[in-house]
Amino acid sequence: MGRNQRSENLSRKADGKRLPSAFCCFAFALLFFSGCSDFLHPVDTVPAPTEYEFNYWLLQKTYLFEDELDLLDPDGDSVQTLYSALSDPFTRYVQPSKSESASISLNTSIVQGDVGMEYYLNNSDHPLSIYRVYPKSPAGEAGVPRYGIIIEANGIDLVGASAFNVYDSILNYSKKIELTVAYQEDTTRYELTKEDVYAPTVFLDTLYETEFISITEFKQTTADKSLGTYGELKELLQDLSSRKEPRVIDLRGNPGGHVSQCISMADLFVKSGNLSTRSWRSLESDGSSVKKTATVTATPGDPGEDFPIVLLVNKNSASCAEIFTAAVAEAANAPVVGTATYGKGIGQSTWKTPAGGLSIITNLEFLTPNGNSYHKKGIRPDISCDSIPGAKCAVEALQKKVGKKSISRSIGGDTEVKVLTRRKETEGGAILPQL
């Protein structure tokens, strides 16, 4: 069979509309390994596909909601218009000029040009307080204290309701940052130089005399450069393994992230059984689209299996955070506390396009270990926290789980604060990287 004929035979029809044979060859060459080089190099006279043609073909082959594919125009020229025809808001195209920054945001917790702190506002004349200091950051290495109050930044007095906005502006436009910080009756001046900071995504805090493990997102590269969020959590659990006391796993506001991360992290708390089931449209090496299903099971012997936990969630706990929550709740019998989660039981795969853009396409659906769907419904808590603050509610639930007397009388006003960060809002989700 000649090369032209072979290329023609590899052409596919998408809903009755023929795709050019050259396009199929070019797309396969882009997406798959080079072992089939016999047909991965089309003849010189055949033009490569346009960015629009590539994305049209990719959507036809992978988009989960196949009943919408007829809405796509095979002959258009605007890739953004192509994607806007679909109802799924998580399926999107990132243009080449923004694809690198989008990829960094999806895969890492990096904060570009920062000193490495999180903040909250107090009720004093100088309201900007330091909530967290990242150890591997300019502020951490300089010894800036947690819970210190920032009095000045680069000689500017930070007072009143605009304190954080003024401070944020100073950090945006100055590489050298000089802070005056008040802490325990002392005032200290710190000279910092901004750098790109890989923020931690797992934190240990104590509220109401109870340890809270907060997971803010699921990223492949974080303060743990090799293992990401999973590495952070595993290291923390190993450090805590000698103390088998009850803890709260706090997932409030966690928008999701990489599936490999959240499932592996759930496994740290589960001894045996199913963790998650996914079904998806898979793009095969011959260009065909195949539906597949896979279930991930737990392995025993991890450091999170040996102490009681409850899971604290809210309406902004989404996607990969819901995969984690469902796995630990159903497979480790951990109560869910808080409010109903977001309800995103679908996931996206990402592809680099011929022009250097980024195609992020919903092609996966997830079920809980017991086979339940939570898409557009959310995960309902076992214990609702509508009437009292979430942290207090979680501690009450944890005390009930371990059989201790209620601590409601010993808990005063809630100490939860609204955390201010300079990290860009992540797209979150449940992401599987492709090419």
Coordinates of C-alpha atoms in Angstrom, one line a residue:
M1 CA 0.0 0.0 0.0
G2 CA 1.5 3.4 -1.0
R3 CA 1.9 6.2 1.4
N4 CA -0.8 8.4 -0.2
Q5 CA -3.3 5.5 -0.1
R6 CA -2.4 4.6 3.5
S7 CA -2.8 8.2 4.6
E8 CA -6.2 8.3 2.9
N9 CA -7.3 5.2 4.6
L10 CA -6.5 6.7 8.0
S11 CA -8.9 9.6 7.3
R12 CA -11.9 9.5 9.6
K13 CA -15.4 10.9 9.3
A14 CA -16.6 12.9 12.3
D15 CA -20.4 13.0 12.4
G16 CA -20.6 12.8 8.6
K17 CA -17.9 15.4 7.9
R18 CA -14.7 14.0 6.4
L19 CA -11.4 15.2 7.9
P20 CA -8.4 15.7 5.6
S21 CA -6.0 12.7 5.4
A22 CA -3.0 15.0 5.9
F23 CA -4.6 16.3 9.1
C24 CA -4.9 12.8 10.5
C25 CA -1.2 12.0 9.8
F26 CA -0.1 15.3 11.3
A27 CA -2.2 14.9 14.4
F28 CA -1.0 11.4 15.0
A29 CA 2.6 12.5 14.6
L30 CA 2.0 15.2 17.2
L31 CA 0.2 13.1 19.7
F32 CA 2.0 9.8 19.7
F33 CA 5.4 8.2 19.7
S34 CA 7.5 8.0 16.6
G35 CA 7.6 4.1 16.3
C36 CA 5.2 4.2 13.4
S37 CA 7.3 6.6 11.4
D38 CA 6.1 4.8 8.2
F39 CA 2.9 6.8 8.2
L40 CA 3.7 9.6 10.6
H41 CA 5.3 11.7 7.8
P42 CA 2.8 12.8 5.2
V43 CA 3.9 13.6 1.6
D44 CA 5.3 17.1 1.2
T45 CA 2.5 18.2 -1.1
V46 CA -0.2 17.7 1.6
P47 CA -0.7 20.8 3.9
A48 CA -0.6 20.5 7.6
P49 CA -3.9 21.0 9.5
T50 CA -4.8 24.5 10.8
E51 CA -5.1 25.1 14.5
Y52 CA -8.9 25.0 14.0
E53 CA -8.9 21.7 12.2
F54 CA -6.7 20.1 14.8
N55 CA -9.0 21.2 17.7
Y56 CA -12.1 20.2 15.8
W57 CA -10.7 16.7 15.2
L58 CA -9.5 16.4 18.9
L59 CA -12.9 17.4 20.2
Q60 CA -14.7 14.9 18.0
K61 CA -12.4 12.2 19.3
T62 CA -12.3 12.9 23.0
Y63 CA -15.1 15.2 24.2
L64 CA -17.2 13.3 26.8
F65 CA -20.6 14.7 25.9
E66 CA -20.9 13.2 22.4
D67 CA -24.5 14.4 21.9
E68 CA -23.1 18.0 21.6
L69 CA -20.6 17.2 18.8
D70 CA -23.0 18.2 16.0
L71 CA -22.9 21.7 17.3
L72 CA -19.3 22.1 16.1
D73 CA -18.7 23.7 12.7
P74 CA -16.0 21.8 10.8
D75 CA -15.3 24.8 8.5
G76 CA -14.8 27.7 11.0
D77 CA -11.6 29.7 11.7
S78 CA -12.0 30.8 15.3
V79 CA -10.9 28.2 17.8
Q80 CA -12.4 30.1 20.7
T81 CA -15.8 30.2 18.9
L82 CA -15.4 26.4 18.3
Y83 CA -15.1 25.8 22.0
S84 CA -17.8 28.2 23.0
A85 CA -20.4 26.1 21.1
L86 CA -20.1 23.5 23.8
S87 CA -22.0 23.6 27.1
D88 CA -19.2 22.4 29.3
P89 CA -17.4 25.4 30.9
F90 CA -14.3 23.3 31.8
T91 CA -13.5 22.4 28.2
R92 CA -11.4 25.3 26.9
Y93 CA -8.7 26.4 24.6
V94 CA -5.6 28.4 25.7
Q95 CA -4.0 30.4 23.0
P96 CA -0.3 29.9 22.3
S97 CA 0.8 33.2 24.0
K98 CA -0.8 32.1 27.3
S99 CA -0.2 28.4 27.2
E100 CA 3.1 28.3 29.1
S101 CA 1.7 30.4 32.0
A102 CA -1.5 28.2 32.0
S103 CA 0.6 25.1 32.1
I104 CA 2.6 26.4 35.0
S105 CA -0.6 27.3 36.9
L106 CA -2.1 23.9 36.3
N107 CA 0.9 21.9 37.3
T108 CA 2.7 23.9 39.9
S109 CA 2.1 26.0 43.0
I110 CA 4.6 28.6 42.0
V111 CA 4.1 32.2 43.0
Q112 CA 6.1 34.4 40.7
G113 CA 8.0 37.3 42.3
D114 CA 7.0 36.9 45.9
V115 CA 8.4 36.8 49.5
G116 CA 6.4 33.7 50.6
M117 CA 3.7 34.7 53.0
E118 CA 0.0 34.6 53.6
Y119 CA -2.0 37.2 55.4
Y120 CA -5.1 38.1 57.3
L121 CA -6.6 41.4 58.6
N122 CA -6.9 42.2 62.3
N123 CA -8.8 44.9 64.0
S124 CA -5.8 47.2 64.9
D125 CA -4.6 50.4 63.4
H126 CA -2.1 48.3 61.4
P127 CA -4.4 45.5 60.3
L128 CA -2.1 43.4 58.1
S129 CA -1.0 40.3 60.0
I130 CA 1.1 37.4 58.8
Y131 CA -0.9 34.2 58.7
R132 CA 1.7 31.8 57.3
V133 CA 5.4 32.0 56.3
Y134 CA 6.6 29.5 53.7
P135 CA 9.9 27.9 55.0
K136 CA 11.5 27.8 51.6
S137 CA 11.0 31.5 50.7
P138 CA 12.7 34.8 51.3
A139 CA 10.5 35.5 54.3
G140 CA 11.1 32.1 55.8
E141 CA 14.8 32.2 55.4
A142 CA 14.9 35.7 56.9
G143 CA 13.0 34.5 60.0
V144 CA 9.9 36.6 59.6
P145 CA 7.6 35.5 62.4
R146 CA 4.1 34.0 61.9
Y147 CA 1.4 36.2 63.4
G148 CA 3.6 39.2 63.3
I149 CA 1.9 42.5 62.3
I150 CA 3.4 44.4 59.2
I151 CA 3.8 48.0 60.2
E152 CA 5.6 49.3 57.1
A153 CA 6.6 48.2 53.7
N154 CA 9.4 50.1 51.9
G155 CA 8.8 53.0 54.3
I156 CA 5.1 53.2 53.7
D157 CA 2.8 53.0 56.7
L158 CA 0.2 50.2 56.3
V159 CA -2.9 51.5 58.0
G160 CA -6.6 51.2 57.5
A161 CA -8.8 49.2 55.2
S162 CA -6.5 49.6 52.2
A163 CA -3.4 48.1 54.0
F164 CA -3.3 44.9 52.0
N165 CA -4.0 46.6 48.6
V166 CA -1.1 49.1 49.3
Y167 CA 1.2 46.2 50.3
D168 CA 0.2 44.2 47.3
S169 CA 1.0 47.1 45.0
I170 CA 4.4 47.5 46.6
L171 CA 5.2 43.8 46.1
N172 CA 4.1 44.1 42.4
Y173 CA 6.4 46.9 41.5
S174 CA 9.4 46.5 43.8
K175 CA 12.1 43.7 43.8
K176 CA 13.6 44.7 47.1
I177 CA 11.1 44.7 50.0
E178 CA 11.9 46.2 53.4
L179 CA 9.3 45.2 56.1
T180 CA 8.9 46.5 59.6
V181 CA 7.1 43.7 61.6
A182 CA 5.8 44.0 65.2
Y183 CA 5.8 40.7 67.2
Q184 CA 5.6 40.1 70.9
E185 CA 6.5 43.6 71.9
D186 CA 9.5 43.7 69.5
T187 CA 9.7 45.5 66.2
T188 CA 12.1 44.2 63.6
R189 CA 13.1 45.3 60.1
Y190 CA 13.6 42.7 57.4
E191 CA 15.2 43.2 54.1
L192 CA 13.9 40.7 51.5
T193 CA 14.4 40.1 47.8
K194 CA 11.5 38.7 45.8
E195 CA 11.9 35.4 44.0
D196 CA 9.7 32.7 42.4
V197 CA 8.4 30.7 45.4
Y198 CA 7.0 27.2 45.2
A199 CA 4.2 27.4 47.8
P200 CA 3.4 24.6 50.1
T201 CA 0.0 23.0 49.6
V202 CA -0.3 21.0 52.8
F203 CA -0.3 22.7 56.2
L204 CA -0.6 21.7 59.8
D205 CA -2.5 24.0 62.2
T206 CA -4.1 23.7 65.6
L207 CA -7.6 25.0 66.2
Y208 CA -9.5 24.3 69.4
E209 CA -6.7 22.1 70.6
T210 CA -7.1 19.9 67.6
E211 CA -4.7 19.4 64.7
F212 CA -6.0 20.4 61.3
I213 CA -4.3 19.1 58.1
S214 CA -5.2 21.6 55.4
I215 CA -4.8 20.6 51.7
T216 CA -5.2 23.7 49.5
E217 CA -4.8 22.0 46.1
F218 CA -3.3 19.0 44.3
K219 CA -0.3 20.0 42.3
Q220 CA 2.6 18.0 40.7
T221 CA 5.3 20.4 41.7
T222 CA 5.1 22.4 45.0
A223 CA 7.4 23.0 47.9
D224 CA 8.1 19.3 47.4
K225 CA 9.8 19.7 43.9
S226 CA 9.7 15.9 43.1
L227 CA 6.5 14.5 44.5
G228 CA 4.3 17.6 44.8
T229 CA 1.3 17.7 47.1
Y230 CA 1.4 14.0 47.7
G231 CA 5.0 14.2 48.9
E232 CA 4.1 17.0 51.3
L233 CA 1.3 15.1 52.8
K234 CA 3.2 11.8 53.1
E235 CA 6.1 13.5 54.8
L236 CA 3.8 15.2 57.2
L237 CA 1.9 12.0 58.1
Q238 CA 5.2 10.2 58.6
D239 CA 6.3 12.9 61.0
L240 CA 3.0 12.6 62.9
S241 CA 3.0 8.8 62.9
S242 CA 4.2 8.5 66.5
R243 CA 1.1 10.4 67.7
K244 CA -2.1 8.6 66.9
E245 CA -4.4 11.4 67.9
P246 CA -7.6 12.4 66.0
R247 CA -7.3 15.0 63.2
V248 CA -9.4 17.1 60.8
I249 CA -8.5 16.9 57.1
D250 CA -9.5 20.4 55.8
L251 CA -10.4 20.6 52.1
R252 CA -12.4 23.8 52.2
G253 CA -11.8 26.0 49.2
N254 CA -9.7 23.3 47.5
P255 CA -10.5 23.6 43.7
G256 CA -8.8 20.3 42.7
G257 CA -5.8 19.5 40.6
H258 CA -4.1 16.3 39.3
V259 CA -5.9 13.0 39.5
S260 CA -2.7 11.1 40.2
Q261 CA -2.1 13.3 43.2
C262 CA -5.6 13.2 44.9
I263 CA -6.0 9.4 44.4
S264 CA -2.5 8.6 45.7
M265 CA -3.2 10.9 48.7
A266 CA -6.5 9.2 49.5
D267 CA -4.6 5.9 49.5
L268 CA -2.5 7.2 52.4
F269 CA -5.7 7.0 54.6
V270 CA -7.3 3.8 53.1
K271 CA -6.2 0.2 53.9
S272 CA -8.1 -1.6 51.2
G273 CA -10.9 -1.4 48.7
N274 CA -11.8 0.8 45.8
L275 CA -10.6 4.4 45.7
S276 CA -12.2 5.7 42.6
T277 CA -13.7 4.6 39.2
R278 CA -13.3 6.6 36.1
S279 CA -14.7 6.2 32.6
W280 CA -13.4 8.1 29.6
R281 CA -13.0 8.5 25.9
S282 CA -9.5 7.5 25.0
L283 CA -7.6 8.6 21.9
E284 CA -5.8 5.5 20.6
S285 CA -2.5 5.4 18.6
D286 CA -4.4 4.7 15.4
G287 CA -6.6 7.7 15.8
S288 CA -9.7 5.8 16.9
S289 CA -11.7 6.8 20.0
V290 CA -12.4 4.1 22.5
K291 CA -14.4 4.2 25.7
K292 CA -12.6 2.8 28.7
T293 CA -13.2 2.2 32.4
A294 CA -10.7 1.7 35.2
T295 CA -10.9 1.4 39.0
V296 CA -8.0 2.2 41.4
T297 CA -7.7 0.2 44.5
A298 CA -5.9 1.0 47.8
T299 CA -2.7 -0.6 49.1
P300 CA -2.1 -1.1 52.9
G301 CA 0.7 0.1 55.1
D302 CA 0.5 3.9 54.8
P303 CA 0.9 6.4 57.6
G304 CA -2.5 7.9 57.5
E305 CA -4.4 4.7 58.3
D306 CA -3.8 4.6 62.0
F307 CA -5.6 7.6 63.5
P308 CA -9.3 8.8 63.4
I309 CA -10.1 11.6 61.0
V310 CA -13.1 13.7 59.7
L311 CA -13.2 15.5 56.4
L312 CA -14.1 19.2 56.4
V313 CA -15.5 20.5 53.1
N314 CA -17.5 23.3 51.7
K315 CA -19.2 24.5 48.4
N316 CA -15.8 25.4 47.0
S317 CA -14.3 21.9 47.5
A318 CA -14.3 20.7 43.9
S319 CA -13.3 18.0 41.4
C320 CA -10.1 16.3 42.6
A321 CA -11.0 17.4 46.2
E322 CA -14.2 15.5 45.7
I323 CA -12.4 12.4 44.4
F324 CA -10.3 12.5 47.6
T325 CA -13.3 13.1 49.8
A326 CA -15.4 10.3 48.3
A327 CA -12.5 7.9 48.5
V328 CA -11.6 8.5 52.1
A329 CA -15.3 8.8 53.3
E330 CA -16.5 5.6 51.7
A331 CA -13.3 3.4 51.8
A332 CA -12.0 4.6 55.3
N333 CA -15.4 5.3 56.9
A334 CA -14.4 8.9 57.6
P335 CA -17.3 11.3 58.4
V336 CA -17.8 14.3 56.0
V337 CA -18.5 17.5 57.8
G338 CA -19.4 21.0 56.5
T339 CA -21.6 21.9 53.5
A340 CA -22.2 20.2 50.2
T341 CA -19.3 20.2 47.8
Y342 CA -19.2 21.8 44.4
G343 CA -20.4 18.8 42.4
K344 CA -17.8 18.4 39.6
G345 CA -17.6 14.7 38.8
I346 CA -15.8 15.1 35.5
G347 CA -12.2 15.6 34.5
Q348 CA -10.1 17.0 31.7
S349 CA -7.1 15.9 29.7
T350 CA -4.7 18.4 28.2
W351 CA -3.0 18.4 24.8
K352 CA -0.4 20.7 23.3
T353 CA -1.6 21.8 19.9
P354 CA 0.5 22.2 16.6
A355 CA 0.6 26.0 17.1
G356 CA 1.6 25.8 20.7
G357 CA -1.8 26.3 22.2
L358 CA -3.3 24.2 25.0
S359 CA -6.5 22.1 24.5
I360 CA -8.2 21.2 27.8
I361 CA -11.0 18.9 27.1
T362 CA -13.5 17.1 29.4
N363 CA -13.2 13.4 28.6
L364 CA -13.5 11.7 32.0
E365 CA -16.3 11.0 34.4
F366 CA -15.7 9.8 38.0
L367 CA -17.7 7.7 40.5
T368 CA -17.2 7.2 44.2
P369 CA -15.8 3.8 45.5
N370 CA -19.4 2.6 45.9
G371 CA -20.2 3.6 42.3
N372 CA -22.1 6.8 43.0
S373 CA -22.1 9.9 40.8
Y374 CA -21.8 13.3 42.5
H375 CA -21.7 15.4 39.3
K376 CA -23.8 18.5 39.5
K377 CA -25.0 17.2 43.0
G378 CA -22.0 17.5 45.2
I379 CA -21.1 15.3 48.1
R380 CA -23.5 15.8 51.0
P381 CA -21.9 16.0 54.4
D382 CA -22.8 13.5 57.1
I383 CA -22.9 16.3 59.6
S384 CA -24.0 19.7 58.3
C385 CA -22.3 22.9 59.6
D386 CA -24.8 25.5 58.4
S387 CA -25.4 26.8 61.9
I388 CA -21.9 26.9 63.4
P389 CA -18.4 27.7 62.0
G390 CA -16.9 24.9 60.1
A391 CA -13.7 24.3 62.2
K392 CA -15.7 24.1 65.4
C393 CA -18.3 21.8 63.8
A394 CA -15.5 19.5 62.6
V395 CA -13.9 19.3 66.0
E396 CA -17.3 18.4 67.5
A397 CA -17.7 15.7 65.0
L398 CA -14.2 14.3 65.6
Q399 CA -14.9 14.2 69.4
K400 CA -18.1 12.3 68.7
K401 CA -16.3 9.9 66.4
V402 CA -13.7 9.0 69.1
G403 CA -16.3 8.8 71.8
K404 CA -15.2 11.8 73.9
K405 CA -17.5 14.2 75.7
S406 CA -18.6 17.2 73.6
I407 CA -16.2 20.1 73.8
S408 CA -18.8 22.8 72.9
R409 CA -18.6 24.3 76.4
S410 CA -14.9 24.7 76.2
I411 CA -14.8 26.3 72.8
G412 CA -15.1 30.1 72.6
G413 CA -15.5 32.3 69.6
D414 CA -14.3 30.8 66.3
T415 CA -10.7 31.6 65.5
E416 CA -11.0 31.0 61.7
V417 CA -9.8 33.9 59.6
K418 CA -10.0 34.8 55.9
V419 CA -6.6 34.2 54.4
L420 CA -5.3 36.6 51.9
T421 CA -2.7 35.4 49.4
R422 CA -0.9 36.6 46.3
R423 CA -1.3 33.3 44.6
K424 CA -3.3 33.5 41.4
E425 CA -6.6 31.6 41.4
T426 CA -6.0 28.2 40.0
E427 CA -8.2 26.5 37.4
G428 CA -8.3 23.5 39.7
G429 CA -10.3 20.6 38.4
A430 CA -9.3 17.0 37.9
I431 CA -6.5 17.1 35.3
L432 CA -4.7 14.4 33.4
P433 CA -1.7 15.5 31.4
Q434 CA -1.3 14.2 27.9
L435 CA 1.2 15.7 25.4

